[in-house]
PDB file of C-alpha atoms in Angstrom:
ATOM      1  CA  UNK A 117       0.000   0.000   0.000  1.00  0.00           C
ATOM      2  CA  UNK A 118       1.044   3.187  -1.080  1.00  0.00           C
ATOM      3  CA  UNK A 119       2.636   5.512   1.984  1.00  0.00           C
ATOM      4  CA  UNK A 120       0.742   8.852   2.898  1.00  0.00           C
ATOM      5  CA  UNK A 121       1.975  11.781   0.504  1.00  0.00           C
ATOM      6  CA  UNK A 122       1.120  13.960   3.135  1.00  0.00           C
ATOM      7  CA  UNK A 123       4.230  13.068   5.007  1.00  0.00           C
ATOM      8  CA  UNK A 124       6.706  14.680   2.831  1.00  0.00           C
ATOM      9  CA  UNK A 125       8.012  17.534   4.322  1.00  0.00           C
ATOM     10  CA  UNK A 126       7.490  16.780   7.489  1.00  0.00           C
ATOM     11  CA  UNK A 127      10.177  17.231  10.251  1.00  0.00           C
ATOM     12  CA  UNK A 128      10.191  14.854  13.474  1.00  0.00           C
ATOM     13  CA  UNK A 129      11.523  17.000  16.722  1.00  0.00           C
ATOM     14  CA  UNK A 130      15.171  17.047  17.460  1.00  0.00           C
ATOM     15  CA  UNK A 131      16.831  14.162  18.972  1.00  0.00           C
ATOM     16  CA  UNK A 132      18.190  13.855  22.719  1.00  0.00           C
ATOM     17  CA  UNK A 133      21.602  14.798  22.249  1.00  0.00           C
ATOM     18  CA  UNK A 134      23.905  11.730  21.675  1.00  0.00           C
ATOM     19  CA  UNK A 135      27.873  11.854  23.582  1.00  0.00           C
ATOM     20  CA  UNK A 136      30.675  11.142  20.970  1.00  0.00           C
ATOM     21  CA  UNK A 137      33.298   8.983  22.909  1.00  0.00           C
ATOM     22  CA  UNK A 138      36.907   8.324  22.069  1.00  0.00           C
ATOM     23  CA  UNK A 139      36.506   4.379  22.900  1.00  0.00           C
ATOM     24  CA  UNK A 140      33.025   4.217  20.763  1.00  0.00           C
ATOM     25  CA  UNK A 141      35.109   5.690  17.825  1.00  0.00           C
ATOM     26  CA  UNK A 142      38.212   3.571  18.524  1.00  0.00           C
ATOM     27  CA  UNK A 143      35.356   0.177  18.571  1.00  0.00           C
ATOM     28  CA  UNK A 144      34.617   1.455  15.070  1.00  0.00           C
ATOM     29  CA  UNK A 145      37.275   2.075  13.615  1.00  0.00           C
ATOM     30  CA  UNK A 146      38.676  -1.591  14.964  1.00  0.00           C
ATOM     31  CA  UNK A 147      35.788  -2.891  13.580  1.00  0.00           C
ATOM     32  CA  UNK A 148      36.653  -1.608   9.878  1.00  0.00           C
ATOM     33  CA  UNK A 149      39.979  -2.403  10.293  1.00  0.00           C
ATOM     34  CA  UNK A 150      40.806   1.187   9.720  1.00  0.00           C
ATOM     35  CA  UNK A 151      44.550   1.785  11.791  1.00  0.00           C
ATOM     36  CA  UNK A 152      44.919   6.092  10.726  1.00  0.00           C
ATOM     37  CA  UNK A 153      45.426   7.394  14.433  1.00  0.00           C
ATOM     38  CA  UNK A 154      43.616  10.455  14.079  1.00  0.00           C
ATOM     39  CA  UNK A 155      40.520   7.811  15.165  1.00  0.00           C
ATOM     40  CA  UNK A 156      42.665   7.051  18.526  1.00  0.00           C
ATOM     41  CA  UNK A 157      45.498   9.267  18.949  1.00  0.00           C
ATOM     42  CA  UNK A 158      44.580  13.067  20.382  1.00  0.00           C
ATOM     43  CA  UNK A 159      47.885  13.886  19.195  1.00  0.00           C
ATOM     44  CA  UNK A 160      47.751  12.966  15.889  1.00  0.00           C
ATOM     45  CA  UNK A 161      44.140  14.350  15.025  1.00  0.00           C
ATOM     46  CA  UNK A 162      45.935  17.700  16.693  1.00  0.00           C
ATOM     47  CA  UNK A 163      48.718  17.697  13.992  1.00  0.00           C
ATOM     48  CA  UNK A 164      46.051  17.265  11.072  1.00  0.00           C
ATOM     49  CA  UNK A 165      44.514  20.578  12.780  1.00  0.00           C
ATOM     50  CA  UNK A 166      41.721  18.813  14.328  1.00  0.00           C
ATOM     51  CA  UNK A 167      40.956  19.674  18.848  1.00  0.00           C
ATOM     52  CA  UNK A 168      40.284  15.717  19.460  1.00  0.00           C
ATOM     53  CA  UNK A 169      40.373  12.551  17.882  1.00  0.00           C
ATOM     54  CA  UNK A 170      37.764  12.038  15.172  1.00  0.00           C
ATOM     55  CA  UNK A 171      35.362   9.312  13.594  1.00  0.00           C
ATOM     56  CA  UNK A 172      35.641   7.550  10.383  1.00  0.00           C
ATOM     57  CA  UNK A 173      33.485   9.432   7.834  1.00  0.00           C
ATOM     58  CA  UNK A 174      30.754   6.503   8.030  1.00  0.00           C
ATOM     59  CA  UNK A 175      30.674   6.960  11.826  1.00  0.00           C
ATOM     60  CA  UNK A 176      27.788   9.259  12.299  1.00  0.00           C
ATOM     61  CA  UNK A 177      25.326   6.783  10.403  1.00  0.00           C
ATOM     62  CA  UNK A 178      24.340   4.965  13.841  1.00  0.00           C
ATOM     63  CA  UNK A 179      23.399   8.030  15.295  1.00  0.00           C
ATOM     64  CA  UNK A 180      21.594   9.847  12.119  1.00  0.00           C
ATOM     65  CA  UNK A 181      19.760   5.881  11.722  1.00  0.00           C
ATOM     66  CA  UNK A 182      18.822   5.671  15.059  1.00  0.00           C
ATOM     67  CA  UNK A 183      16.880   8.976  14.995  1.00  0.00           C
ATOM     68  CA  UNK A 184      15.684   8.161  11.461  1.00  0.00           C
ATOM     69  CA  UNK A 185      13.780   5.259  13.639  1.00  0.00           C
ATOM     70  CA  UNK A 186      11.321   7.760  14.467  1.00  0.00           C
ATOM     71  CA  UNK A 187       9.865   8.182  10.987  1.00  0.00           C
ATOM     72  CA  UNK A 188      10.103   4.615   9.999  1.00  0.00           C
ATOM     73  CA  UNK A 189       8.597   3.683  13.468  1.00  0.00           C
ATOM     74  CA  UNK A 190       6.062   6.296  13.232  1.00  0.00           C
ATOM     75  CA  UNK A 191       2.495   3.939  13.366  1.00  0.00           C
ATOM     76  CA  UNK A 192       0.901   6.680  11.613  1.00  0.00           C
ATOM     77  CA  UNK A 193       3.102   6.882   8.501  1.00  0.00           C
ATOM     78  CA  UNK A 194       2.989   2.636   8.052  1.00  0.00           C
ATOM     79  CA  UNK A 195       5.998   1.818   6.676  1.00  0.00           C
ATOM     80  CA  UNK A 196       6.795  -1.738   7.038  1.00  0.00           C
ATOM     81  CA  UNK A 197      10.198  -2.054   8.220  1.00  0.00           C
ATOM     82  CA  UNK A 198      10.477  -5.829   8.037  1.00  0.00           C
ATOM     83  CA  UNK A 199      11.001  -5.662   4.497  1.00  0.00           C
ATOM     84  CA  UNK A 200      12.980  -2.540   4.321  1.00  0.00           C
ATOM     85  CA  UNK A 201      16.474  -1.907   2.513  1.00  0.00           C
ATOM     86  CA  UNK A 202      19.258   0.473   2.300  1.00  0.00           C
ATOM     87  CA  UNK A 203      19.661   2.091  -1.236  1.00  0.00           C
ATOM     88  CA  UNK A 204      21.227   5.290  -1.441  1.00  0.00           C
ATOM     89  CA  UNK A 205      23.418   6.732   1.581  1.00  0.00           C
ATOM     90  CA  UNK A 206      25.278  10.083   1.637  1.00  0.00           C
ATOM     91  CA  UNK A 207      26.596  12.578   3.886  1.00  0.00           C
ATOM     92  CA  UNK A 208      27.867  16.359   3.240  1.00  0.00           C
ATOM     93  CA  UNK A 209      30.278  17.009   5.998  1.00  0.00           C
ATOM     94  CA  UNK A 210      30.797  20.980   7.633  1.00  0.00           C
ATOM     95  CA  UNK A 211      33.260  18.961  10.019  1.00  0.00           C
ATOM     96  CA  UNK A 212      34.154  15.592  11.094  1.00  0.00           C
ATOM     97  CA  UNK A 213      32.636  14.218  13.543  1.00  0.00           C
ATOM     98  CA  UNK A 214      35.050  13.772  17.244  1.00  0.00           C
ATOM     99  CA  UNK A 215      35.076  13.009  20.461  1.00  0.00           C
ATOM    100  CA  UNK A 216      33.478  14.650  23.143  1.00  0.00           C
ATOM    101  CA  UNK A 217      30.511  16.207  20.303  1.00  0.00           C
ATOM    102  CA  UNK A 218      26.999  15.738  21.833  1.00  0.00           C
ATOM    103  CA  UNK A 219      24.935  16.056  18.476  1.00  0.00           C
ATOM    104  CA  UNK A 220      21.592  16.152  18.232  1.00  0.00           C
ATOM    105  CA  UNK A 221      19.471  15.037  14.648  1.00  0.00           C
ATOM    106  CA  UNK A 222      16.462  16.521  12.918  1.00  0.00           C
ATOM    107  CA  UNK A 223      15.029  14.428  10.722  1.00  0.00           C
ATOM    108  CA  UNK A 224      12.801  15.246   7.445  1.00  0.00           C
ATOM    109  CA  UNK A 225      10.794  13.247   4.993  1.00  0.00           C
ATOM    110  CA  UNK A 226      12.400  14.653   2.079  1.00  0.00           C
ATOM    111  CA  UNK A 227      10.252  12.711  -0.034  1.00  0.00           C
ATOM    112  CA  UNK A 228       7.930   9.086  -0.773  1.00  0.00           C
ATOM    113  CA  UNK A 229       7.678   7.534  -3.811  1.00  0.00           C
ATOM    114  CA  UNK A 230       6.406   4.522  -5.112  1.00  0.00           C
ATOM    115  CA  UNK A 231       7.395   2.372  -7.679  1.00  0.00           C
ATOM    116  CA  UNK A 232       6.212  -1.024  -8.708  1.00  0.00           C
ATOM    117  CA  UNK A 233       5.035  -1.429  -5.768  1.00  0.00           C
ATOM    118  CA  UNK A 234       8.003  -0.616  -3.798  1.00  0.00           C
ATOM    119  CA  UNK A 235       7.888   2.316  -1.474  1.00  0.00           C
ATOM    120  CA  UNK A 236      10.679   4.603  -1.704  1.00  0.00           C
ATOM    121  CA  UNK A 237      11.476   7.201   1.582  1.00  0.00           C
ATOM    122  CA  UNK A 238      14.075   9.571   1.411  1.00  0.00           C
ATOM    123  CA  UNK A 239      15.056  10.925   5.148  1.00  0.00           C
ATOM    124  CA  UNK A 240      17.185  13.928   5.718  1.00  0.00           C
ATOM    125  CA  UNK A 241      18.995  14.308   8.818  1.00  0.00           C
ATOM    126  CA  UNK A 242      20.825  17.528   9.978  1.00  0.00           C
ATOM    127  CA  UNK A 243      23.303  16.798  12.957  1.00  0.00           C
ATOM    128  CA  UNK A 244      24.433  19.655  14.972  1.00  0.00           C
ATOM    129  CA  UNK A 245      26.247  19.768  18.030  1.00  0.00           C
ATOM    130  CA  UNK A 246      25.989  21.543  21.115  1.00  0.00           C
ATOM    131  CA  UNK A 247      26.564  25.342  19.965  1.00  0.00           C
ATOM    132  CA  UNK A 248      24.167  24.984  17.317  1.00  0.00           C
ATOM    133  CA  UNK A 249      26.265  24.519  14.322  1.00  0.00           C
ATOM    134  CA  UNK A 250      25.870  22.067  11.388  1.00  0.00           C
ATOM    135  CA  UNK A 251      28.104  19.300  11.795  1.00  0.00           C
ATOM    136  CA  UNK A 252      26.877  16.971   8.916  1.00  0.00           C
ATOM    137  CA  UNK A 253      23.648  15.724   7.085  1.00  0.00           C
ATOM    138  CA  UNK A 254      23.237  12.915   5.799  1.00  0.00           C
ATOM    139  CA  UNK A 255      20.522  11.785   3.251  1.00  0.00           C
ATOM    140  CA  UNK A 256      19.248   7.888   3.541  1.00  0.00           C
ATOM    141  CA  UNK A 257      16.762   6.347   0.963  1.00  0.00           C
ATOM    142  CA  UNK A 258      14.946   3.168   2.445  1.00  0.00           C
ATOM    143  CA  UNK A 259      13.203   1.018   0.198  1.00  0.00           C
ATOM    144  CA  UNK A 260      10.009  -1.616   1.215  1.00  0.00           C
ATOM    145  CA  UNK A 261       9.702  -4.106  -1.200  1.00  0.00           C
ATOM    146  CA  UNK A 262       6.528  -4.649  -2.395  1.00  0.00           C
ATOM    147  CA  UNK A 263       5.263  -7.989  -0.804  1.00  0.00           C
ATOM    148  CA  UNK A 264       5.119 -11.099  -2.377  1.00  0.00           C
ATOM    149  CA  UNK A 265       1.327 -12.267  -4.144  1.00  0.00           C
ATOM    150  CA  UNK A 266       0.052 -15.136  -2.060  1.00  0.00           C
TER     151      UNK A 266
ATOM    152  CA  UNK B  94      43.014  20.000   7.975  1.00  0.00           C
ATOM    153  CA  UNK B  95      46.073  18.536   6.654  1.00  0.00           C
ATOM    154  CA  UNK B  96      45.739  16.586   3.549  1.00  0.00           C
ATOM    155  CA  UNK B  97      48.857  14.923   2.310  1.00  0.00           C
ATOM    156  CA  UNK B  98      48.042  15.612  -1.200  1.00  0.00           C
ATOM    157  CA  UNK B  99      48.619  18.513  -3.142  1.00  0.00           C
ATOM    158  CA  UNK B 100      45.864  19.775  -5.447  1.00  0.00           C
ATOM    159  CA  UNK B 101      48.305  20.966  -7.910  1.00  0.00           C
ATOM    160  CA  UNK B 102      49.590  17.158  -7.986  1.00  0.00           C
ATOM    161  CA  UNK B 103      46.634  15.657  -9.105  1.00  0.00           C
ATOM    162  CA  UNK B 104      44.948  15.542 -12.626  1.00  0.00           C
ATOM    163  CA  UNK B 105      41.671  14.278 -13.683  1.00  0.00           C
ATOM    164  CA  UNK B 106      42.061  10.344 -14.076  1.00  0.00           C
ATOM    165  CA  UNK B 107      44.701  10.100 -11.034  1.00  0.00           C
ATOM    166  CA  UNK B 108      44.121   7.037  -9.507  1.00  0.00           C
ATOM    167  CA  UNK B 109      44.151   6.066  -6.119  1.00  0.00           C
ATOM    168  CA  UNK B 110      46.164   3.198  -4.594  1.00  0.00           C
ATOM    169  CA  UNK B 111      43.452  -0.222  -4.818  1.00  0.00           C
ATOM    170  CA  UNK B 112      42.910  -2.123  -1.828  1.00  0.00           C
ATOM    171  CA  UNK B 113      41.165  -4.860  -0.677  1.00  0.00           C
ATOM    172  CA  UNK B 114      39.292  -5.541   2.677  1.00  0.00           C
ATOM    173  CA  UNK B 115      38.641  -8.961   3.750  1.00  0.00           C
ATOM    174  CA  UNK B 116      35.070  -9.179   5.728  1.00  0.00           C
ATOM    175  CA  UNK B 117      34.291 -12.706   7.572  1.00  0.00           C
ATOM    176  CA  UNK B 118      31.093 -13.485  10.016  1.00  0.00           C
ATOM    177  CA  UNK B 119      33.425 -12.939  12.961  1.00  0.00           C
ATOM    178  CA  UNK B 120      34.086  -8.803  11.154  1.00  0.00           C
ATOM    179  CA  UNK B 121      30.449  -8.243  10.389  1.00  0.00           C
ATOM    180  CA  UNK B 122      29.667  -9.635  14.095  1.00  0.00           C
ATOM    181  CA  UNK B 123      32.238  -6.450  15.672  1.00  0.00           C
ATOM    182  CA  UNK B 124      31.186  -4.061  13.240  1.00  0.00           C
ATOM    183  CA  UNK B 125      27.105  -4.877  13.947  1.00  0.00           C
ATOM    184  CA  UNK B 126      28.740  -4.257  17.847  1.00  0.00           C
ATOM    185  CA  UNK B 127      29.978  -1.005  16.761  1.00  0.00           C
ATOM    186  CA  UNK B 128      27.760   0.786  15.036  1.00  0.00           C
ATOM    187  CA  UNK B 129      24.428  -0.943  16.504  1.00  0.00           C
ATOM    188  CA  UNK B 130      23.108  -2.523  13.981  1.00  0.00           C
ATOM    189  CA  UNK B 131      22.046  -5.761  14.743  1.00  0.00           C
ATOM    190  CA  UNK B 132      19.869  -6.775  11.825  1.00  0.00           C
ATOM    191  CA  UNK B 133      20.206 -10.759  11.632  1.00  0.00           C
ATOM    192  CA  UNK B 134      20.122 -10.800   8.250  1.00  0.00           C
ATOM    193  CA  UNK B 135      23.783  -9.707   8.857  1.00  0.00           C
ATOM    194  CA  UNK B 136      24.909 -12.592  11.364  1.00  0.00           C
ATOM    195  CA  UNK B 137      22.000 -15.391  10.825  1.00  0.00           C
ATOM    196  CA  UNK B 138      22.029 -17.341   8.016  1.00  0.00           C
ATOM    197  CA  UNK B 139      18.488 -19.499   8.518  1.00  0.00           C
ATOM    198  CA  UNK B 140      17.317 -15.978   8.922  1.00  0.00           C
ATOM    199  CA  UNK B 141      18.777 -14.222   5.638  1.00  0.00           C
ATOM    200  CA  UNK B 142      17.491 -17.361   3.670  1.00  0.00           C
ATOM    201  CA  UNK B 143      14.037 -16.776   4.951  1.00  0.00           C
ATOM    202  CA  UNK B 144      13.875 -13.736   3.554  1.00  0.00           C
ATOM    203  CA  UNK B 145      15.257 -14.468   0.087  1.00  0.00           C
ATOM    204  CA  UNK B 146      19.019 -13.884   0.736  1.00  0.00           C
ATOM    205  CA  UNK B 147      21.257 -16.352  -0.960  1.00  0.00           C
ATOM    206  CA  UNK B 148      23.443 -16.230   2.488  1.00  0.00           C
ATOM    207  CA  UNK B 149      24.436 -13.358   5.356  1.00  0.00           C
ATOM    208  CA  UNK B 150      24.962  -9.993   3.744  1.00  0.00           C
ATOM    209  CA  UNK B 151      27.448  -7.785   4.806  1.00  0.00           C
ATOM    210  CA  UNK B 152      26.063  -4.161   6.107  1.00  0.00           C
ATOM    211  CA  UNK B 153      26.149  -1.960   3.499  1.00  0.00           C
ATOM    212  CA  UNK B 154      27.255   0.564   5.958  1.00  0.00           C
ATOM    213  CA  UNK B 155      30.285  -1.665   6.659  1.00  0.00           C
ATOM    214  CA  UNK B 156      31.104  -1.415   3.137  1.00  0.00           C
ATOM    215  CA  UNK B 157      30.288   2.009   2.481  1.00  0.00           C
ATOM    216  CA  UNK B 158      33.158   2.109   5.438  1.00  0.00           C
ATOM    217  CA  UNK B 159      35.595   0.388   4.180  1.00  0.00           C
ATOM    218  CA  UNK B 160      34.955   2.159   0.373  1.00  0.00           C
ATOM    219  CA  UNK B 161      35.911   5.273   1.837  1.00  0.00           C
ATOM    220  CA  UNK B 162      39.610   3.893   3.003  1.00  0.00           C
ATOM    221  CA  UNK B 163      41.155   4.187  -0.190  1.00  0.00           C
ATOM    222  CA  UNK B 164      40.245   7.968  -0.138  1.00  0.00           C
ATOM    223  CA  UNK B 165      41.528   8.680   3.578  1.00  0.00           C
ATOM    224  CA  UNK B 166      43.996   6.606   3.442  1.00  0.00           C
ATOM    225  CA  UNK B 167      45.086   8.280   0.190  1.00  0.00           C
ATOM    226  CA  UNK B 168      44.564  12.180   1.402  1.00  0.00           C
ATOM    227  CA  UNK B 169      46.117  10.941   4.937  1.00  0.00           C
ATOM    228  CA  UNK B 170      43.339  13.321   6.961  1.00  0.00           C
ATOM    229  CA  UNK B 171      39.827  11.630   7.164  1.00  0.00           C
ATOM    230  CA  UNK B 172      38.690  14.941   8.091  1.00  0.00           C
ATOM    231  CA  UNK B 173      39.078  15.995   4.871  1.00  0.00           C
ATOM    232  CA  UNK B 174      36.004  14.904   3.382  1.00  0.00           C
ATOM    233  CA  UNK B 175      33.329  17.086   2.042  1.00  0.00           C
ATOM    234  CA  UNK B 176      31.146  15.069   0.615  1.00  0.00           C
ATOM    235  CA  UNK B 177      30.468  11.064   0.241  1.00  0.00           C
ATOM    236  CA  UNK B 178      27.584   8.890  -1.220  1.00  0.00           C
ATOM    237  CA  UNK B 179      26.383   6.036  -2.497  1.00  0.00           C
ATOM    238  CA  UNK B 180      23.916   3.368  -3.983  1.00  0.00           C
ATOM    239  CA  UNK B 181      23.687  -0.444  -2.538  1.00  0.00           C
ATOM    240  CA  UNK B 182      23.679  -2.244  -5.930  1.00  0.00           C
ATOM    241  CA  UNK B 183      24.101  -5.741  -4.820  1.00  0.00           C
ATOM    242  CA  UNK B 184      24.620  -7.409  -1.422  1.00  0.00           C
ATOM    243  CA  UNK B 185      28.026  -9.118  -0.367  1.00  0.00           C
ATOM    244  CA  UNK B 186      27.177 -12.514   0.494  1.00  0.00           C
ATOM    245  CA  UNK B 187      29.545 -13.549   3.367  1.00  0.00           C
ATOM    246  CA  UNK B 188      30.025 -17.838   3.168  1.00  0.00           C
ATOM    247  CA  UNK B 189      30.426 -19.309   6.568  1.00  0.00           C
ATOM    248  CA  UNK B 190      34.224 -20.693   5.703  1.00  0.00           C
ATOM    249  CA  UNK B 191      37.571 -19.381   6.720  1.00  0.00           C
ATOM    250  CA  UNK B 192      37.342 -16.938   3.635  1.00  0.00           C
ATOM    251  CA  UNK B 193      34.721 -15.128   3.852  1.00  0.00           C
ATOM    252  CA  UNK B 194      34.198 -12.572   1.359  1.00  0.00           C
ATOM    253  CA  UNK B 195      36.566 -10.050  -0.274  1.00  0.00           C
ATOM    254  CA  UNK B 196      35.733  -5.828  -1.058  1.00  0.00           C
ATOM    255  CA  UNK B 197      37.647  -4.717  -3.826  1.00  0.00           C
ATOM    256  CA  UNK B 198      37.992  -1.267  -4.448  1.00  0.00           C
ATOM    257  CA  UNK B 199      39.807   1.436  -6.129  1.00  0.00           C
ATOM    258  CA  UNK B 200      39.403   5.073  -7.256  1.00  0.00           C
ATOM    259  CA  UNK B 201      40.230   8.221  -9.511  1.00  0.00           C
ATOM    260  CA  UNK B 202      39.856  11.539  -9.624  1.00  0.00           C
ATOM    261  CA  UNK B 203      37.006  11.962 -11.559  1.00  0.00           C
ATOM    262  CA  UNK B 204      37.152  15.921 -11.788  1.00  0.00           C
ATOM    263  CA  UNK B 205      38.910  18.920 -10.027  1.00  0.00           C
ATOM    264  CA  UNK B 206      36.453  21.180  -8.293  1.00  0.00           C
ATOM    265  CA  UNK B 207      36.602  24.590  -6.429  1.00  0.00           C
ATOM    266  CA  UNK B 208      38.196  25.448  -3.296  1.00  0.00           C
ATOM    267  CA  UNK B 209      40.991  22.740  -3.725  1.00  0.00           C
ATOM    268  CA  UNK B 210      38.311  20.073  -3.670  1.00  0.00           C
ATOM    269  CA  UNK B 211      38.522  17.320  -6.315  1.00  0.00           C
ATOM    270  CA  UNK B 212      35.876  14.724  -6.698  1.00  0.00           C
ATOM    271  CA  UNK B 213      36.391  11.031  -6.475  1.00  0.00           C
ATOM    272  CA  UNK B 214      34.999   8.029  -8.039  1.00  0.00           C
ATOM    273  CA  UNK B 215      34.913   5.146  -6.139  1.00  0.00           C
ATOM    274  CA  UNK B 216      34.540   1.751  -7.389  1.00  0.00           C
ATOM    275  CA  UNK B 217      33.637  -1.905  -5.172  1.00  0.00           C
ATOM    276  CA  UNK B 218      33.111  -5.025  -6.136  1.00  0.00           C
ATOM    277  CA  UNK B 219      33.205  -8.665  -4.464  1.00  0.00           C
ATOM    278  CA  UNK B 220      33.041 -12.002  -6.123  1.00  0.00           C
ATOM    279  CA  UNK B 221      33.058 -10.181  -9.377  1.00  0.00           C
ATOM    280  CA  UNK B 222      29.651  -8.137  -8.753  1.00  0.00           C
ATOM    281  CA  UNK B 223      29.464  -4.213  -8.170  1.00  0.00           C
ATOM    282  CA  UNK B 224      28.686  -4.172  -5.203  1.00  0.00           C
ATOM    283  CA  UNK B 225      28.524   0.034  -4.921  1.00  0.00           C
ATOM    284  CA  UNK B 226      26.961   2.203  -7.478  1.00  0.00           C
ATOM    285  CA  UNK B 227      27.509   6.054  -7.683  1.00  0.00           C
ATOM    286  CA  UNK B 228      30.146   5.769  -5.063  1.00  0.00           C
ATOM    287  CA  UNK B 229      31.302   9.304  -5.314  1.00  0.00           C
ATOM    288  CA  UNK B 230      33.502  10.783  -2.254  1.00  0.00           C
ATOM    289  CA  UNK B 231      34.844  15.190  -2.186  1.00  0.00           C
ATOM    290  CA  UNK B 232      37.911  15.446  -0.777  1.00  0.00           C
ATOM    291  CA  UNK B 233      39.642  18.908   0.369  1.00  0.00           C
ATOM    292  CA  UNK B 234      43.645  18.773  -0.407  1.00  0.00           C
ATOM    293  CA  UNK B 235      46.582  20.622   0.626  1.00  0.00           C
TER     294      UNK B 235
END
């Protein structure tokens, strides 16, 4: 079933802010194998410029998809998440990412679309930290695949 | 920011050193640790067949991860990235063996843009599939 047009547009209420730590970003970066030690070592972020140790570019994902869970969760909306995918993901950086941030994310339903029977939801979510300013945004399509015919 | 590449070094076509990133149940188990995602379809095989899987799928986050290496590795300063997407063309199946799967991916400089920015193109594949489409990363250099 087609999801409600009338959702596009909308914007879900900021997030609780979420606490970048230096042992979260060294877990992920361990678990993509990824060894450049401005992930672990203060010192080396500081002599690419950077106040802290920072994430790996993909980093912020986790926190931009957990607060994406309130439009795909959002009973009114009806997406069914149990036969959701990932097909587009992209993120337009002001800064990286590093330890100690607390960022919050608004999220928008950029836009729905369906197609064969597939819906298609694009979610935009704007991360800021704890000044106000933009950190990153990052743009994730989900698709629900049309269910099977009995 | 303190990219170890010089704009004026690099031409349209450069390419960036290839690499290759191994992924095994035991990697997609730490990274669905790490970032949270715990979707069985990335750890549970009886799971991933049930709903029309060939076999566990890697996150595509986790790829999308490692895609990006070959451009931080290559600029030396991960914070140097303006800009990265993609599109998840086609999963990569993980076997349950001492193998696993392979990533394979490698890059050029697909055009020079303002500000000392150049845009990369990114390409991924595993068992001989694209596994990435559109992969397209802007990068800041020195």
């Amino acid at each position: 079933m087609a999801l409600d047009q009338s959702f596009v547009g909308r914007t879900y209420p900021p997030t609780e802010p979420y606490e970048v730590g230096r042992e979260k970003i060294r877990e992920f970066a361990e678990a993509v194998g990824d060894t450049n030690p401005a992930y672990t070592d203060a010192e080396a972020a500081k002599a690419l410029g950077h106040p802290d140790v920072i994430a790996p570019p993909t980093f912020v994902f986790s926190i931009t998809f957990k607060a994406a869970g309130q439009v795909v969760q959002d009973p009114r909306l009806g997406l069914d998440y149990s036969r959701v995918v990932h097909g587009d993901q992209k993120f337009a950086y002001r800064r990286p990412v590093r330890a100690g941030d607390r960022l919050t994310v608004t999220s928008t339903i950029e836009a729905i679309k369906s197609l064969a029977g597939n819906d298609i939801l694009d979610i935009r979510g704007e991360v800021h930290d704890e000044a106000g300013e933009h950190v990153v945004t990052a743009w994730t399509k989900l698709v629900a695949r049309a269910a099977e015919e009995a | 920011m303190t990219a170890k590449i010089s704009y004026s070094d690099v031409e349209v076509g450069t390419e960036l050193p290839a690499q290759t990133f191994p992924v095994t149940r035991a990697t997609l188990v730490r990274y669905a640790g790490a970032s949270g995602d715990f979707n069985p379809i990335h750890w549970n095989e009886k799971f991933a067949k049930e709903v029309g899987l060939p076999d566990v799928i890697a996150h595509g986050m986790f790829t999308m991860a490692e895609a990006i290496r070959v451009v931080t590795d290559w600029v030396g300063d991960p914070g140097a990235v303006v800009e990265y997407g993609v599109r998840f063309t086609k999963p990569v199946v993980v076997p349950n063996d001492d193998r696993g799967a392979v990533i394979e991916v490698g890059g050029k400089v697909a055009a020079k843009l303002d500000d000392n920015t150049v845009r990369v193109d990114l390409t991924a594949t595993s068992a001989g599939q694209k596994v990435l489409g559109m992969s397209r990363a802007v990068v800041r250099l020195a």
